[in-house]
């Protein structure tokens, strides 16, 4: 997605805009999973997690990436540590990614 924004910004003088196809993650009824349950009550449909927000409307990392790029820092400064909500990540040192909308 960062590449998409970078390419869109490079071409902004010759195109009329860009779009995000999926706003919210959603279920995908009708798509069979290889481990699908036998009883209807046990079936959990496959989910498409490519949206900017979860099905319960919590912003995902990509939401903050767009916000950092397109909301003016003077209006609403922000810093977001990518995937800070992941659990069990503190076993070894790793690099961190952040999005910021600051002056």
Coordinates of C-alpha atoms in Angstrom, one line a residue:
X1 CA 0.0 0.0 0.0
X2 CA 2.9 2.3 0.6
X3 CA 4.0 1.7 -2.9
X4 CA 0.5 2.5 -4.2
X5 CA 0.5 5.9 -2.4
X6 CA 4.0 6.7 -3.6
X7 CA 3.1 5.9 -7.2
X8 CA -0.2 7.8 -6.9
X9 CA 1.6 10.9 -5.6
X10 CA 4.2 10.7 -8.4
X11 CA 1.4 10.7 -11.0
X12 CA -1.0 13.1 -9.3
X13 CA -0.6 15.8 -12.0
X14 CA -1.7 13.4 -14.7
X15 CA -4.5 11.4 -13.0
X16 CA -7.8 12.4 -11.4
X17 CA -7.4 10.4 -8.2
X18 CA -7.0 7.1 -6.6
X19 CA -9.3 4.7 -4.8
X20 CA -9.2 2.0 -2.0
X21 CA -11.4 -0.9 -3.2
X22 CA -12.3 -2.4 0.1
X23 CA -13.0 0.0 3.0
X24 CA -14.0 -2.7 5.6
X25 CA -12.9 -6.3 6.0
X26 CA -15.8 -8.6 5.3
X27 CA -16.8 -12.2 5.1
X28 CA -16.7 -14.1 1.9
X29 CA -19.8 -16.4 1.8
X30 CA -19.8 -19.1 -0.8
X31 CA -16.0 -19.6 -0.9
X32 CA -15.1 -23.1 0.3
X33 CA -12.2 -23.6 2.7
X34 CA -10.3 -26.9 2.7
X35 CA -10.9 -27.4 6.4
X36 CA -14.6 -26.5 6.3
X37 CA -16.7 -28.1 9.1
X38 CA -19.4 -30.7 8.4
X39 CA -22.1 -29.2 10.6
X40 CA -23.6 -25.9 9.4
X41 CA -23.3 -24.5 12.9
X42 CA -19.5 -25.1 13.0
X43 CA -18.8 -23.4 9.7
X44 CA -17.0 -20.1 9.8
X45 CA -16.8 -18.5 6.5
X46 CA -13.6 -17.2 5.1
X47 CA -12.8 -13.6 5.8
X48 CA -11.3 -10.9 3.6
X49 CA -9.0 -8.9 5.8
X50 CA -7.9 -6.4 3.1
X51 CA -9.9 -3.4 4.3
X52 CA -8.9 -0.2 6.1
X53 CA -10.9 -1.1 9.1
X54 CA -12.0 -4.4 10.8
X55 CA -15.6 -5.6 10.5
X56 CA -16.3 -4.0 13.9
X57 CA -14.8 -0.7 12.5
X58 CA -11.5 -0.6 14.3
X59 CA -8.8 1.1 12.2
X60 CA -6.1 -1.2 10.8
X61 CA -2.4 -0.3 10.2
X62 CA -3.2 0.7 6.6
X63 CA -5.8 3.2 7.9
X64 CA -3.1 5.0 9.8
X65 CA -0.8 4.9 6.8
X66 CA -3.4 6.8 4.7
X67 CA -4.1 9.2 7.6
X68 CA -0.4 10.0 8.0
X69 CA -0.2 10.8 4.2
X70 CA -3.4 12.7 3.7
X71 CA -4.5 14.4 7.0
X72 CA -2.5 17.7 7.4
X73 CA -0.2 17.5 10.5
X74 CA -1.3 21.0 11.5
X75 CA -4.9 19.8 11.7
X76 CA -4.3 16.5 13.5
X77 CA -0.7 15.5 14.3
X78 CA -0.3 11.7 14.9
X79 CA 2.3 9.0 15.4
X80 CA 1.3 5.3 15.0
X81 CA 3.6 2.4 15.8
X82 CA 2.7 -0.3 13.2
X83 CA 1.2 -3.5 14.7
X84 CA 1.7 -2.4 18.3
X85 CA -1.3 -4.6 19.2
X86 CA 0.3 -7.9 18.1
X87 CA 1.0 -10.3 21.0
X88 CA 4.0 -12.5 21.6
X89 CA 6.4 -10.3 19.7
X90 CA 8.8 -9.6 22.5
X91 CA 11.1 -12.7 22.2
X92 CA 13.8 -11.0 20.2
X93 CA 14.7 -7.5 19.1
X94 CA 13.2 -6.5 15.8
X95 CA 12.9 -3.3 13.7
X96 CA 9.9 -1.1 14.1
X97 CA 7.9 0.8 11.5
X98 CA 5.9 3.9 12.2
X99 CA 3.6 6.3 10.3
X100 CA 3.6 9.9 11.3
X101 CA 1.8 13.1 10.4
X102 CA 3.9 15.7 12.0
X103 CA 5.5 19.0 10.9

